[in-house]
XYZ file of C-alpha atoms in Angstrom:
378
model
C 130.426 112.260 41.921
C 130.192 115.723 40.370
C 133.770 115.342 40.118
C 136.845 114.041 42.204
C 138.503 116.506 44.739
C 141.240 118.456 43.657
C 144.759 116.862 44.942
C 146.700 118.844 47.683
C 149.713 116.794 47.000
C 151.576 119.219 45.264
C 150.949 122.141 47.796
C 153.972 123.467 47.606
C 154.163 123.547 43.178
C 153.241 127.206 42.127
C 151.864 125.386 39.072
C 149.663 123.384 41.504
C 146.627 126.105 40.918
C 146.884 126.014 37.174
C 147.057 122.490 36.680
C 144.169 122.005 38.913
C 142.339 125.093 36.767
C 142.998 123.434 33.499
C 142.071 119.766 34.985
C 138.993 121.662 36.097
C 138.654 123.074 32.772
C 139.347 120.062 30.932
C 136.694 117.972 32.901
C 133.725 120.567 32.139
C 134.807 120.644 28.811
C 134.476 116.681 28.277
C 130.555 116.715 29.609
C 130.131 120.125 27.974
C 131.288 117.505 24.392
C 128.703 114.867 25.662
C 126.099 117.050 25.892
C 126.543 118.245 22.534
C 125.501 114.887 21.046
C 122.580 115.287 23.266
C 121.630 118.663 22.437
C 122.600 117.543 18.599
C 119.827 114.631 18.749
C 117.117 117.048 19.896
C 114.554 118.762 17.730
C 113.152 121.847 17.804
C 109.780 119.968 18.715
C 111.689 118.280 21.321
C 112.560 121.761 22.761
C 109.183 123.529 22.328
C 107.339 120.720 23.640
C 109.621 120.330 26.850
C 110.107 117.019 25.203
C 113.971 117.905 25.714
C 113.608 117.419 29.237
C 112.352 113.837 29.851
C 115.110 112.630 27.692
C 117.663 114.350 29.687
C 116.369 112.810 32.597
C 116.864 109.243 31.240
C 120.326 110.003 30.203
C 121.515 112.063 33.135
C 120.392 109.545 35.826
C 120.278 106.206 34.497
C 123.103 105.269 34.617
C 124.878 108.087 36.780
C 122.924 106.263 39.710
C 124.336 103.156 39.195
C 127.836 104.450 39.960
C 126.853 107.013 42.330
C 126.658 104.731 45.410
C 126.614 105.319 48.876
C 129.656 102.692 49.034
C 131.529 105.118 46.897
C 130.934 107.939 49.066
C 131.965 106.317 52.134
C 135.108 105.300 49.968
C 136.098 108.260 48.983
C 135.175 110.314 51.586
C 136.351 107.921 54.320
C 136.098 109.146 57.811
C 133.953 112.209 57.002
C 131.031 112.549 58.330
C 127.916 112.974 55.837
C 127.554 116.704 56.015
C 131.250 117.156 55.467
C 130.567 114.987 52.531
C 127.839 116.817 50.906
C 129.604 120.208 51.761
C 131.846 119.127 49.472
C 129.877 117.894 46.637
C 127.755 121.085 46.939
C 131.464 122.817 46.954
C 132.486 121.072 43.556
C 129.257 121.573 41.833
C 129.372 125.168 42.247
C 132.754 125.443 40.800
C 131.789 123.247 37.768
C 128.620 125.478 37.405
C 131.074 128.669 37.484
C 133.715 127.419 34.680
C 130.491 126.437 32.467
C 129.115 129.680 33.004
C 132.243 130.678 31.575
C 132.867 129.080 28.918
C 129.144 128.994 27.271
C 128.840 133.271 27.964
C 131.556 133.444 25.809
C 130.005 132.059 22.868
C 126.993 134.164 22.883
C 126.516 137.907 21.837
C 123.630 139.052 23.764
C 121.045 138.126 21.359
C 120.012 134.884 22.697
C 116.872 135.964 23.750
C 115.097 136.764 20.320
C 117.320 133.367 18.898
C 115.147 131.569 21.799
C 112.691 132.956 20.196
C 112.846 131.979 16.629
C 112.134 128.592 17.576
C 108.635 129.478 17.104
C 109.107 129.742 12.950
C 111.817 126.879 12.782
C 110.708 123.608 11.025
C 110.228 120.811 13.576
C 113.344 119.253 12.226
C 116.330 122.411 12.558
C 117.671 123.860 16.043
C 118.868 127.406 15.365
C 122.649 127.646 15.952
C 122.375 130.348 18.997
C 119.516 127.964 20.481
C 121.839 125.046 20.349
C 124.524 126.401 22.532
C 121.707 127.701 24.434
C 121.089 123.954 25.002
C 123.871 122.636 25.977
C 124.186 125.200 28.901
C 120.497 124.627 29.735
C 121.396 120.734 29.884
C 124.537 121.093 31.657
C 123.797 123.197 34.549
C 119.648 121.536 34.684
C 122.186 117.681 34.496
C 124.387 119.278 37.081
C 122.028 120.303 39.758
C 119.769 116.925 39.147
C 122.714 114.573 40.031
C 124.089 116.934 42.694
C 120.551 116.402 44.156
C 121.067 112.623 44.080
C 124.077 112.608 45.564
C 123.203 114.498 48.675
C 120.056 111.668 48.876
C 122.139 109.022 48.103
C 125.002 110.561 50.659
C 122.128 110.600 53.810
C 120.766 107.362 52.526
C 117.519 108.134 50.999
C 116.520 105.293 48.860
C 115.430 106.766 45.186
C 114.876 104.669 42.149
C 115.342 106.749 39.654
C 112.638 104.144 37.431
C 110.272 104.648 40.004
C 108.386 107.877 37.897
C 107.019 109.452 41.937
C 110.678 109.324 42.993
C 112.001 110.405 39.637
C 109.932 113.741 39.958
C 110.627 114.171 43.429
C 114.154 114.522 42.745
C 113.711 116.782 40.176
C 111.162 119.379 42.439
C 114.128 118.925 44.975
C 116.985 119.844 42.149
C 115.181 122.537 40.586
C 113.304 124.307 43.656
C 110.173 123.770 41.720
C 107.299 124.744 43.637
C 103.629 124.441 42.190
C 103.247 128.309 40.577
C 106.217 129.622 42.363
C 108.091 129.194 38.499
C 108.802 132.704 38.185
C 109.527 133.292 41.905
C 112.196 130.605 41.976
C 114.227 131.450 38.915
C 115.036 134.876 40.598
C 115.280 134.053 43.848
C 118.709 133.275 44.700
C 120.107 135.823 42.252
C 121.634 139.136 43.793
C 119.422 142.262 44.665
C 120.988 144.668 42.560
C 120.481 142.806 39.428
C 117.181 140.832 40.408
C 114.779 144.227 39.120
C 116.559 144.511 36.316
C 116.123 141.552 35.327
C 112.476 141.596 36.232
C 111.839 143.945 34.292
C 113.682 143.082 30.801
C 111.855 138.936 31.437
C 108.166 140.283 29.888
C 106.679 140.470 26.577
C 107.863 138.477 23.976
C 110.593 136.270 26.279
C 107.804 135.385 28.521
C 105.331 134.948 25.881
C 107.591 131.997 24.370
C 108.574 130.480 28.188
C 104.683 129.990 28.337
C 104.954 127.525 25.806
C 106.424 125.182 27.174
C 105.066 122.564 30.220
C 105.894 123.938 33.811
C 109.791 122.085 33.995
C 110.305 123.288 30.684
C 109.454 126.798 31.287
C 110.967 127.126 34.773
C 114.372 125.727 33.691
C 113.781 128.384 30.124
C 112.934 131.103 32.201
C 116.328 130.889 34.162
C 118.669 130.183 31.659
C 117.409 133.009 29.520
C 117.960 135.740 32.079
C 121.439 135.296 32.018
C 121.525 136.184 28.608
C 118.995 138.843 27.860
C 121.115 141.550 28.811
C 123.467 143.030 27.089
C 127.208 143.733 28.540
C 126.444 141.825 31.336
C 126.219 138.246 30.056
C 129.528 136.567 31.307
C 129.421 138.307 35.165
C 125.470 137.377 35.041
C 125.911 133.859 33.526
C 128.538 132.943 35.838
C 126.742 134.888 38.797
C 123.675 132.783 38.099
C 124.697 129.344 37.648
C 126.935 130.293 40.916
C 123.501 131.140 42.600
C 121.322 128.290 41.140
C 123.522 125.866 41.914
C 124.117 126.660 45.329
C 120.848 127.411 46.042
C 119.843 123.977 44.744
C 122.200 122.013 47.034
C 121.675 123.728 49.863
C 118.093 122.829 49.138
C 118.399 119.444 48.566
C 120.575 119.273 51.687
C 117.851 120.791 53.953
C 115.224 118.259 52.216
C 117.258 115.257 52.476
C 118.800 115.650 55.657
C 115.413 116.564 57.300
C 114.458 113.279 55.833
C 117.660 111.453 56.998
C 116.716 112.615 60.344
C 113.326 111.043 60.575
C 114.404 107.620 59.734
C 116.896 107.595 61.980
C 114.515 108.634 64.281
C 112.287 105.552 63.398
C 115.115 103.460 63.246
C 116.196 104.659 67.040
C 112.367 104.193 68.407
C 111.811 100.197 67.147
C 115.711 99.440 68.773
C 114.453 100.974 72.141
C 111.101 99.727 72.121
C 109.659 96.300 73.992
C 106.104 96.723 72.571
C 106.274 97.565 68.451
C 103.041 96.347 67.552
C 101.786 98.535 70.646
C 103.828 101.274 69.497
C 102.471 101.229 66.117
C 99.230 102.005 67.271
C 100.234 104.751 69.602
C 101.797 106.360 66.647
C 99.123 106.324 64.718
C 96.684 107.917 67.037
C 99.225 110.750 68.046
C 100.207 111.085 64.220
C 96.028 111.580 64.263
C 94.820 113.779 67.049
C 95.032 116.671 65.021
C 93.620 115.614 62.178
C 96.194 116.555 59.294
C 99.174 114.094 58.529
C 102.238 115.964 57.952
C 105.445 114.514 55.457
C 107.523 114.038 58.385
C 104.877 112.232 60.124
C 104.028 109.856 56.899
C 107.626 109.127 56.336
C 108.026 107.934 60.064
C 104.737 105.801 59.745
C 106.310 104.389 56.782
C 109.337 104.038 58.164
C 108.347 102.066 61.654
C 105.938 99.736 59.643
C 108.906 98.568 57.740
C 111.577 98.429 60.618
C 108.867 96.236 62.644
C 108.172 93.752 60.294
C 111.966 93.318 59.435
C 112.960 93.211 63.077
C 109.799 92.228 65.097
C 108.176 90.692 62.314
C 105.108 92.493 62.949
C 102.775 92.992 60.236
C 99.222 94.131 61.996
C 96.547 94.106 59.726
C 93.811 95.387 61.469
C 96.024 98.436 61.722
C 96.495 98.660 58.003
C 92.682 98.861 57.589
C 91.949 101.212 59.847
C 90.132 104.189 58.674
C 89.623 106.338 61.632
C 91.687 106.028 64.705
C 89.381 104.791 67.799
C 90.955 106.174 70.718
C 89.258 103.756 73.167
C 90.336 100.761 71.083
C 93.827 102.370 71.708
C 93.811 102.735 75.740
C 92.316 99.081 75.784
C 95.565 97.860 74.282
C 97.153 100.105 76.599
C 95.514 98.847 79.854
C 95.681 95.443 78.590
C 99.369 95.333 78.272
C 101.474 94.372 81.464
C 105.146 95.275 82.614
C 106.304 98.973 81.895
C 105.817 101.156 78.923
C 107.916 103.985 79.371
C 108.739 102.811 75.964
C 105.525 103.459 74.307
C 105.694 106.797 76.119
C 108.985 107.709 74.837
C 108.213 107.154 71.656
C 105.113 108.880 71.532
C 106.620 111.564 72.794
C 109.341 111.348 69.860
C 106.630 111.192 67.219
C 104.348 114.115 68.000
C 107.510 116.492 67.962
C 108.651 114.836 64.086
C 106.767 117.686 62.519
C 107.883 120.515 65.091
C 106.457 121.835 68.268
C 103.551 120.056 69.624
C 99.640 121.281 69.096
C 97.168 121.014 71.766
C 95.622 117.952 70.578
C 98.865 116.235 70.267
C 99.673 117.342 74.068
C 96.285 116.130 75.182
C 97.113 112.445 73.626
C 100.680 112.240 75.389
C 98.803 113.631 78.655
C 96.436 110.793 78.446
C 99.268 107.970 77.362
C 101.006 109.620 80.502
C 98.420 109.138 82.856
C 97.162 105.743 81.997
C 100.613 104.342 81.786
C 101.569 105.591 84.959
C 98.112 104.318 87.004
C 98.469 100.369 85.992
């Protein structure tokens, strides 16, 4: 939903381009407007204190998610698959990201950078002029990449409640590319070589000084709007470079993340359907998701994920599982050996969970070896 597909209908109209510019335009423009009242209800405490940024959140998501439904994908969209679907959304975004870039360079004069900060001497109350335009990009393009992020989860089915605060921050470290202390490193990594040292070099002193003011989202999301600013002659090829950049950089992030994700519970969902034995299953899961001792993301989300599915299909809910601290092994080939009939199942499945994560370590090999052999000898 970061805004409806251009129509092809009037291919053959040499006007067709314009009209779709202006509509283009016209559409940036209107949440450019809403945005204003935003930006026009913040304080300058609000913006120092990142403050800005968990209100945005509220606004931007709320109720964006309530109309940004998987059902209206599949409606829109109908007959493309969900990677077409997200190409285009990341396709859309980008363009939206460009015109803004366009529109809010124009306003400035290359001196937002000692307007940002000024905010230091400004009454809690007053927003600077230059820092208020400032804001509305900032809110735009930081709105922009936030629901583009949601879309692509919502798009591969990844359930996010955007009032649950763990998933609320996970889409945002997926939007934003946020990293813990990788700030710095992520605001200039998607921009183009030949202007990346500049503008290494001019973010220092006094610009940084005031970015370190603010909590980490704050000063991440400062730190890259303000580089497409700080430089004089440049700031309408840079600002629309950047936001160009960003944007694409975030969707293509949130795709990998989100498909990855996609992938592993389709992978659960595809290992309870084939399996005769879930309650066995579990527990063969859980000691290959063990042998090596670390429990990787992939390998928690499939846990997770096959818990559910067998309680809402199989209706197995195994407690002594759930309270299991460490793993026995032995308690594991017991079930094994007690269990009649074949279990090629089991074995397929552990198979299928000890290569979630990637290729498989030794330990890992040495659990399937042993499923393997046991399996095979009853």
């Amino acid at each position: 939903m970061t805004e409806v597909l251009p129509s092809f209908d009037n291919a053959g109209d040499d006007n067709a381009g314009d009209d779709d510019a202006d509509a283009d335009r016209e559409a940036v423009e209107k949440e450019r407007a809403k945005l204003r009242e935003f930006v026009a209800g913040l304080s300058a405490d609000d913006i120092k204190s990142g403050g800005w940024f968990t209100k945005l959140c509220t606004q931007a998501l709320r109720s964006y998610a309530e109309k940004a439904t998987w059902e209206y994908f599949q409606q829109k969209y109908k007959g493309v698959p969900a990677d077409g679907i997200v190409g285009q959304q990341i396709k859309l975004a980008v363009k939206n990201a460009m015109i803004e870039g366009g529109i809010t360079s124009s306003l400035y004069n290359g001196t937002i950078a000692a307007t940002i900060g000024s905010l230091g001497g400004a009454s809690p109350a007053t927003v600077p002029a230059g820092v208020f335009t400032f804001m509305v990009d900032l809110t735009y393009i930081t709105q922009l990449q936030m629901r583009l992020a949601y879309d692509i989860a919502v798009i591969y089915r990844i359930p996010l409640d955007v009032d649950d605060p763990e998933d609320t921050m996970k889409l945002v470290r997926v939007a934003l590319g946020i990293k813990a202390g990788e700030a710095a490193r992520v605001s200039l990594k998607f921009v183009p070589g030949l202007v990346r040292q500049v503008l290494k070099k001019y973010y220092s002193g006094a610009v940084l000084a005031a970015a370190k003011s603010l909590p980490f989202v704050g000063k991440h999301l400062l730190q890259r709007n303000i580089i497409k600013f700080g430089i004089p002659g440049v700031g309408i090829p840079l600002t629309i470079l950047v936001n160009r950049y960003t944007t694409l950089a975030a969707g293509r992030y949130a795709k990998s993340v989100f498909r990855d994700e996609a992938e592993v519970i389709e992978l659960a969902d595809t290992l309870i359907r084939r399996t005769q034995h879930p309650r066995l299953m579990l527990w063969v899961a859980w000691l290959v998701i063990n042998a090596d001792g670390e429990i990787t993301d992939a390998e928690r989300l499939l846990f997770q994920r096959l818990t559910r599915l067998a309680w809402e299909r199989h209706q197995v809910d195994d407690e002594q599982l759930a309270n299991v601290v460490n793993i026995d092994p032995g308690e594991v080939w017991h079930r094994i050996d007690a269990e009649p009939g074949d279990l090629s199942d089991v074995v397929y499945a552990a198979e299928r969970v000890a290569a979630v994560d990637g290729d498989l370590n030794t330990h890992e090999r040495a659990v399937i070896a042993e499923l393997r052999d046991r399996c095979q000898r009853r």
